[in-house]
């Protein structure tokens, strides 16, 4: 889609605002005015799941009435928006993509919102980058009958990678940023090792375990006395920093497979610090496995349960086949049988539903 000069200027302003802080509430407040010019709506909301309680959400509103958040726990069960976007993460959907106008006006969510004084007429939403331990949602609401257009849908598609990065970066480093010097605080960051670069080549610092972790994953390139950043990571950072680079989903995450475990390297551009704009490489060695709900295990054969556990570990079909000693076609056959047994439509839906069922109580 060709953008007008006004749309280009507003998108550029928004992308700059979205990387201006690691406090998500502050970022959203700064972005609200520009967002309203680009995508007019009555209000908008961001929700982020809590890692320790995947079914609960932290809500942040952009002009959204507090009553929406206060009553969401009772609305969640009839939320056709969430039900729709979870099946297509990172894809922007308008209400007309979710259900017909007649179905919308008959939906329990529509009727209950009107009872609460929230005349929900049109929505546009996207599920932000589903992960093992979190997911986020961004929704625009209109109380009048003018629907969101295809052009507005395309504009939000362009903005989605930046929204995803912002939510993720604030989740990763927001607490550290509030404790004083961010770079010093990174040494106390839990669950990952970090390398902080002042591009193109200057390394500012690294956490104590980063060198050992990189040597373990790059043994041929990094010798015992070598503390360089591996070449493929340096090259990827250079590509991300190239002028005019357009962010796309996943481009700032580098995965190196090691069988049952992966090395995930997340490239995070930080807000300006003392005259420079450093990047953090967050290094995580993880299996990314989600516990299997016991109710699922009871519906599956032993072999099917093993295949599902592979999916919950984010393994490819090929890795599952190799681990279980099966052919690739046999794994695919198991999946065709598993999905209807669990009422699941896709791998993404399976990951989401498994995480949702970890909600206490």
Coordinates of C-alpha atoms in Angstrom, one line a residue, residues 4-352:
X4 CA 0.4 9.4 1.8
X5 CA 2.9 12.0 3.1
X6 CA 0.7 12.5 6.2
X7 CA 0.5 8.8 6.9
X8 CA 4.3 8.4 6.5
X9 CA 4.9 11.3 8.9
X10 CA 2.5 9.9 11.5
X11 CA 3.9 6.4 11.3
X12 CA 7.4 7.7 11.6
X13 CA 6.4 9.8 14.7
X14 CA 4.7 6.8 16.2
X15 CA 7.7 4.5 15.7
X16 CA 10.0 7.0 17.4
X17 CA 7.6 7.5 20.3
X18 CA 7.2 3.7 20.8
X19 CA 11.0 3.4 21.4
X20 CA 11.3 6.5 23.5
X21 CA 10.9 4.8 26.9
X22 CA 10.8 1.4 28.7
X23 CA 7.8 2.4 30.8
X24 CA 4.8 1.1 28.8
X25 CA 2.3 3.4 30.5
X26 CA 4.4 6.4 29.6
X27 CA 4.9 5.2 26.0
X28 CA 1.2 4.7 25.4
X29 CA 0.4 8.1 26.9
X30 CA 2.9 9.8 24.5
X31 CA 1.5 7.8 21.5
X32 CA -2.2 8.4 22.1
X33 CA -2.5 11.7 20.3
X34 CA -0.6 10.6 17.2
X35 CA -2.3 7.3 17.1
X36 CA -5.7 9.0 17.2
X37 CA -4.7 11.0 14.1
X38 CA -3.6 7.9 12.2
X39 CA -6.3 5.6 13.3
X40 CA -9.3 7.6 14.6
X41 CA -11.3 5.8 17.3
X42 CA -13.2 6.5 20.5
X43 CA -10.6 4.7 22.6
X44 CA -8.0 1.9 22.5
X45 CA -6.6 -0.6 25.0
X46 CA -3.5 -2.7 25.4
X47 CA -3.6 -5.9 27.5
X48 CA -0.6 -8.0 28.5
X49 CA -0.8 -11.4 30.1
X50 CA 1.1 -12.1 33.3
X51 CA 3.8 -14.8 33.0
X52 CA 2.9 -16.4 36.3
X53 CA -0.9 -16.2 35.5
X54 CA -1.4 -16.6 31.8
X55 CA -5.1 -16.2 31.9
X56 CA -5.0 -12.8 33.7
X57 CA -4.3 -9.5 32.0
X58 CA -2.7 -6.2 32.9
X59 CA -4.8 -3.6 31.1
X60 CA -3.7 -0.1 29.9
X61 CA -6.1 2.2 28.2
X62 CA -5.7 4.9 25.7
X63 CA -8.8 6.9 26.6
X64 CA -10.7 3.7 27.5
X65 CA -13.2 3.9 30.3
X66 CA -12.2 2.1 33.5
X67 CA -15.5 0.2 33.5
X68 CA -14.3 -1.9 30.6
X69 CA -11.3 -3.2 32.5
X70 CA -13.3 -3.6 35.7
X71 CA -15.8 -5.9 34.1
X72 CA -13.5 -7.7 31.6
X73 CA -13.3 -10.9 33.8
X74 CA -17.0 -11.5 33.3
X75 CA -16.8 -10.4 29.6
X76 CA -13.8 -12.7 28.8
X77 CA -16.0 -15.8 28.3
X78 CA -18.1 -14.1 25.6
X79 CA -15.2 -12.0 24.0
X80 CA -15.5 -12.8 20.3
X81 CA -12.6 -10.5 19.6
X82 CA -10.1 -12.5 21.7
X83 CA -11.5 -15.8 20.3
X84 CA -10.9 -14.5 16.8
X85 CA -7.4 -12.9 17.1
X86 CA -5.9 -15.8 19.0
X87 CA -6.3 -18.0 15.9
X88 CA -4.3 -15.6 13.8
X89 CA -1.6 -13.9 15.9
X90 CA 0.0 -10.8 14.5
X91 CA -2.8 -10.4 11.9
X92 CA -5.0 -7.4 12.2
X93 CA -8.7 -8.2 12.2
X94 CA -11.7 -5.9 11.9
X95 CA -15.0 -7.0 13.4
X96 CA -16.3 -7.8 9.9
X97 CA -13.5 -10.4 9.7
X98 CA -14.7 -12.0 12.9
X99 CA -18.5 -12.2 12.4
X100 CA -21.3 -10.7 10.5
X101 CA -22.9 -7.4 11.5
X102 CA -26.1 -9.3 12.5
X103 CA -24.1 -11.8 14.6
X104 CA -22.2 -8.9 16.3
X105 CA -25.4 -7.2 17.4
X106 CA -26.7 -10.4 18.8
X107 CA -23.4 -11.3 20.6
X108 CA -23.4 -11.4 24.3
X109 CA -20.3 -9.1 24.4
X110 CA -22.2 -6.4 22.3
X111 CA -25.3 -6.6 24.5
X112 CA -23.4 -6.6 27.8
X113 CA -21.3 -3.7 26.8
X114 CA -24.4 -1.7 26.0
X115 CA -25.8 -2.5 29.4
X116 CA -22.6 -1.1 30.9
X117 CA -22.9 2.1 28.9
X118 CA -20.3 1.1 26.3
X119 CA -22.0 1.2 22.9
X120 CA -19.5 -1.1 21.1
X121 CA -20.2 -0.8 17.4
X122 CA -16.9 -1.6 15.7
X123 CA -13.5 -3.0 16.8
X124 CA -10.2 -3.6 15.1
X125 CA -7.7 -5.8 17.0
X126 CA -4.4 -7.8 16.8
X127 CA -2.8 -10.4 19.0
X128 CA 0.8 -9.4 19.5
X129 CA 3.3 -12.1 19.0
X130 CA 2.2 -15.1 21.0
X131 CA 5.0 -16.6 23.1
X132 CA 5.3 -19.3 25.7
X133 CA 5.0 -17.1 28.7
X134 CA 3.1 -14.0 27.5
X135 CA 0.9 -12.5 24.8
X136 CA -0.5 -9.1 24.3
X137 CA -3.4 -7.6 22.6
X138 CA -4.1 -4.2 21.0
X139 CA -7.7 -3.2 20.3
X140 CA -9.3 0.0 18.8
X141 CA -13.0 0.7 19.6
X142 CA -15.6 2.8 17.9
X143 CA -18.9 3.7 19.5
X144 CA -20.4 5.0 16.2
X145 CA -21.4 3.1 13.1
X146 CA -18.5 4.0 10.8
X147 CA -16.5 0.8 10.3
X148 CA -12.8 0.5 10.2
X149 CA -11.6 0.6 6.6
X150 CA -9.2 -1.8 4.8
X151 CA -6.7 1.1 4.6
X152 CA -6.8 1.5 8.4
X153 CA -6.4 -2.2 8.8
X154 CA -3.3 -2.0 6.6
X155 CA -1.9 0.9 8.6
X156 CA -2.2 -1.1 11.8
X157 CA -0.5 -4.1 10.1
X158 CA 2.5 -1.8 9.4
X159 CA 2.4 -0.6 13.1
X160 CA 2.1 -4.1 14.6
X161 CA 5.8 -5.1 14.7
X162 CA 6.6 -1.8 16.5
X163 CA 3.8 -2.3 19.0
X164 CA 5.1 -5.9 19.6
X165 CA 8.7 -4.7 20.1
X166 CA 7.5 -2.0 22.5
X167 CA 5.5 -4.3 24.7
X168 CA 8.2 -6.9 24.8
X169 CA 11.0 -4.5 25.5
X170 CA 9.0 -2.8 28.3
X171 CA 8.3 -6.2 29.8
X172 CA 11.9 -7.3 29.6
X173 CA 13.5 -4.1 31.0
X174 CA 10.8 -1.9 32.4
X175 CA 11.6 -2.8 36.1
X176 CA 15.3 -2.3 35.6
X177 CA 14.8 1.1 33.9
X178 CA 13.0 2.3 37.0
X179 CA 15.8 1.4 39.4
X180 CA 18.4 3.9 38.1
X181 CA 21.1 3.3 35.6
X182 CA 19.7 0.8 33.1
X183 CA 23.0 -0.6 32.0
X184 CA 24.1 -1.3 35.5
X185 CA 20.7 -2.8 36.3
X186 CA 21.1 -5.2 33.4
X187 CA 23.5 -7.2 35.6
X188 CA 20.7 -7.9 37.9
X189 CA 18.3 -9.0 35.1
X190 CA 16.9 -12.4 35.9
X191 CA 16.5 -15.3 33.4
X192 CA 18.8 -14.2 30.7
X193 CA 22.4 -13.1 29.9
X194 CA 22.9 -9.8 28.2
X195 CA 25.5 -8.1 25.9
X196 CA 25.2 -4.3 25.6
X197 CA 26.6 -2.9 22.3
X198 CA 27.3 0.7 21.3
X199 CA 27.2 0.1 17.6
X200 CA 28.8 -0.6 15.3
X201 CA 31.5 -2.5 17.2
X202 CA 32.0 -1.2 20.7
X203 CA 30.8 -3.4 23.5
X204 CA 29.8 -1.5 26.7
X205 CA 29.3 -4.5 29.0
X206 CA 28.1 -8.1 29.3
X207 CA 26.7 -10.1 32.2
X208 CA 29.0 -12.6 33.8
X209 CA 27.5 -15.7 32.2
X210 CA 27.3 -14.3 28.7
X211 CA 30.8 -15.3 27.6
X212 CA 30.4 -18.9 28.7
X213 CA 27.0 -19.2 27.1
X214 CA 28.2 -17.9 23.7
X215 CA 31.2 -20.2 23.8
X216 CA 29.0 -23.2 24.4
X217 CA 26.9 -22.4 21.4
X218 CA 29.7 -21.2 19.1
X219 CA 32.6 -23.6 20.1
X220 CA 34.3 -23.5 16.7
X221 CA 34.3 -19.7 16.4
X222 CA 35.0 -18.7 20.0
X223 CA 38.0 -20.2 21.6
X224 CA 38.7 -20.4 25.4
X225 CA 40.2 -16.9 25.4
X226 CA 37.8 -15.3 22.9
X227 CA 35.1 -13.0 24.2
X228 CA 34.0 -11.5 20.8
X229 CA 30.4 -11.4 19.7
X230 CA 29.9 -14.2 17.1
X231 CA 30.0 -13.0 13.5
X232 CA 26.4 -13.9 12.6
X233 CA 25.1 -11.9 15.6
X234 CA 27.3 -8.9 14.6
X235 CA 26.0 -9.1 11.0
X236 CA 22.4 -9.3 12.2
X237 CA 22.8 -6.2 14.4
X238 CA 24.3 -4.4 11.4
X239 CA 21.3 -5.3 9.3
X240 CA 18.9 -4.1 11.9
X241 CA 20.7 -0.7 12.2
X242 CA 20.8 -0.1 8.4
X243 CA 19.1 3.2 7.5
X244 CA 15.6 2.7 6.2
X245 CA 15.2 -0.8 7.6
X246 CA 11.6 -1.6 8.1
X247 CA 10.8 -3.7 11.1
X248 CA 8.9 -6.9 10.5
X249 CA 7.8 -9.5 13.1
X250 CA 10.6 -11.8 14.2
X251 CA 13.4 -9.9 12.5
X252 CA 14.8 -8.8 15.9
X253 CA 15.0 -12.4 17.2
X254 CA 17.7 -14.8 16.2
X255 CA 17.2 -18.5 16.9
X256 CA 20.0 -21.1 16.9
X257 CA 18.7 -24.6 17.3
X258 CA 20.4 -27.2 19.5
X259 CA 17.8 -30.0 19.4
X260 CA 15.8 -30.0 22.6
X261 CA 17.0 -26.5 23.5
X262 CA 17.4 -23.3 21.5
X263 CA 19.5 -20.2 21.9
X264 CA 17.2 -17.3 21.5
X265 CA 18.9 -13.9 21.0
X266 CA 16.6 -10.9 21.1
X267 CA 18.0 -7.6 19.8
X268 CA 16.6 -4.6 21.7
X269 CA 17.2 -1.0 20.8
X270 CA 17.2 1.0 24.0
X271 CA 16.1 4.6 24.5
X272 CA 19.0 7.1 24.3
X273 CA 21.4 6.8 27.2
X274 CA 23.9 9.6 27.8
X275 CA 24.1 10.7 24.2
X276 CA 24.2 7.2 22.6
X277 CA 21.5 4.7 21.6
X278 CA 22.8 1.3 22.7
X279 CA 21.5 -2.1 21.8
X280 CA 21.0 -5.1 24.1
X281 CA 21.4 -8.6 23.0
X282 CA 19.3 -10.8 25.3
X283 CA 20.6 -14.4 25.4
X284 CA 18.3 -17.1 26.5
X285 CA 18.8 -20.8 26.4
X286 CA 15.4 -22.4 26.8
X287 CA 13.2 -25.4 25.8
X288 CA 10.1 -23.1 25.8
X289 CA 8.0 -26.0 27.0
X290 CA 4.5 -25.4 28.4
X291 CA 3.0 -27.9 30.8
X292 CA 0.3 -30.1 29.3
X293 CA -3.1 -29.7 30.8
X294 CA -4.1 -32.9 32.6
X295 CA -7.5 -32.9 30.9
X296 CA -5.8 -33.2 27.6
X297 CA -3.6 -36.1 28.6
X298 CA -6.7 -38.0 29.5
X299 CA -8.1 -37.6 26.0
X300 CA -5.0 -38.7 24.2
X301 CA -3.1 -41.9 23.7
X302 CA 0.4 -42.1 25.2
X303 CA 2.0 -41.5 21.8
X304 CA -0.3 -38.6 21.0
X305 CA 0.5 -37.0 24.4
X306 CA 4.2 -37.3 23.5
X307 CA 3.6 -35.5 20.2
X308 CA 1.7 -32.7 22.0
X309 CA 4.5 -32.3 24.5
X310 CA 6.8 -31.8 21.6
X311 CA 4.5 -29.0 20.2
X312 CA 4.4 -27.4 23.7
X313 CA 8.2 -27.4 23.6
X314 CA 8.0 -25.5 20.3
X315 CA 9.6 -28.3 18.4
X316 CA 9.2 -28.6 14.6
X317 CA 7.5 -31.7 13.2
X318 CA 10.9 -32.9 12.1
X319 CA 12.4 -32.6 15.7
X320 CA 9.4 -34.4 17.1
X321 CA 9.8 -37.3 14.6
X322 CA 13.5 -37.6 15.4
X323 CA 13.0 -37.5 19.2
X324 CA 10.2 -40.1 19.1
X325 CA 11.7 -42.3 16.4
X326 CA 8.7 -41.7 14.1
X327 CA 8.5 -40.8 10.4
X328 CA 7.4 -37.3 9.5
X329 CA 4.2 -38.6 8.0
X330 CA 3.3 -40.4 11.2
X331 CA 3.7 -37.2 13.2
X332 CA 1.4 -35.4 10.7
X333 CA -1.1 -38.2 11.1
X334 CA -1.0 -37.9 14.9
X335 CA -1.6 -34.1 14.6
X336 CA -4.6 -34.6 12.3
X337 CA -6.1 -36.8 15.0
X338 CA -5.0 -34.7 18.0
X339 CA -6.5 -31.4 17.0
X340 CA -10.2 -32.5 16.8
X341 CA -9.8 -34.5 20.0
X342 CA -8.8 -31.3 21.9
X343 CA -11.0 -28.9 20.0
X344 CA -7.9 -27.2 18.7
X345 CA -7.6 -25.5 15.3
X346 CA -3.9 -24.9 14.9
X347 CA -0.5 -25.1 16.6
X348 CA -0.8 -21.5 17.7
X349 CA -4.2 -22.2 19.2
X350 CA -2.8 -25.2 21.0
X351 CA 0.0 -23.1 22.6
X352 CA -2.5 -20.4 23.6

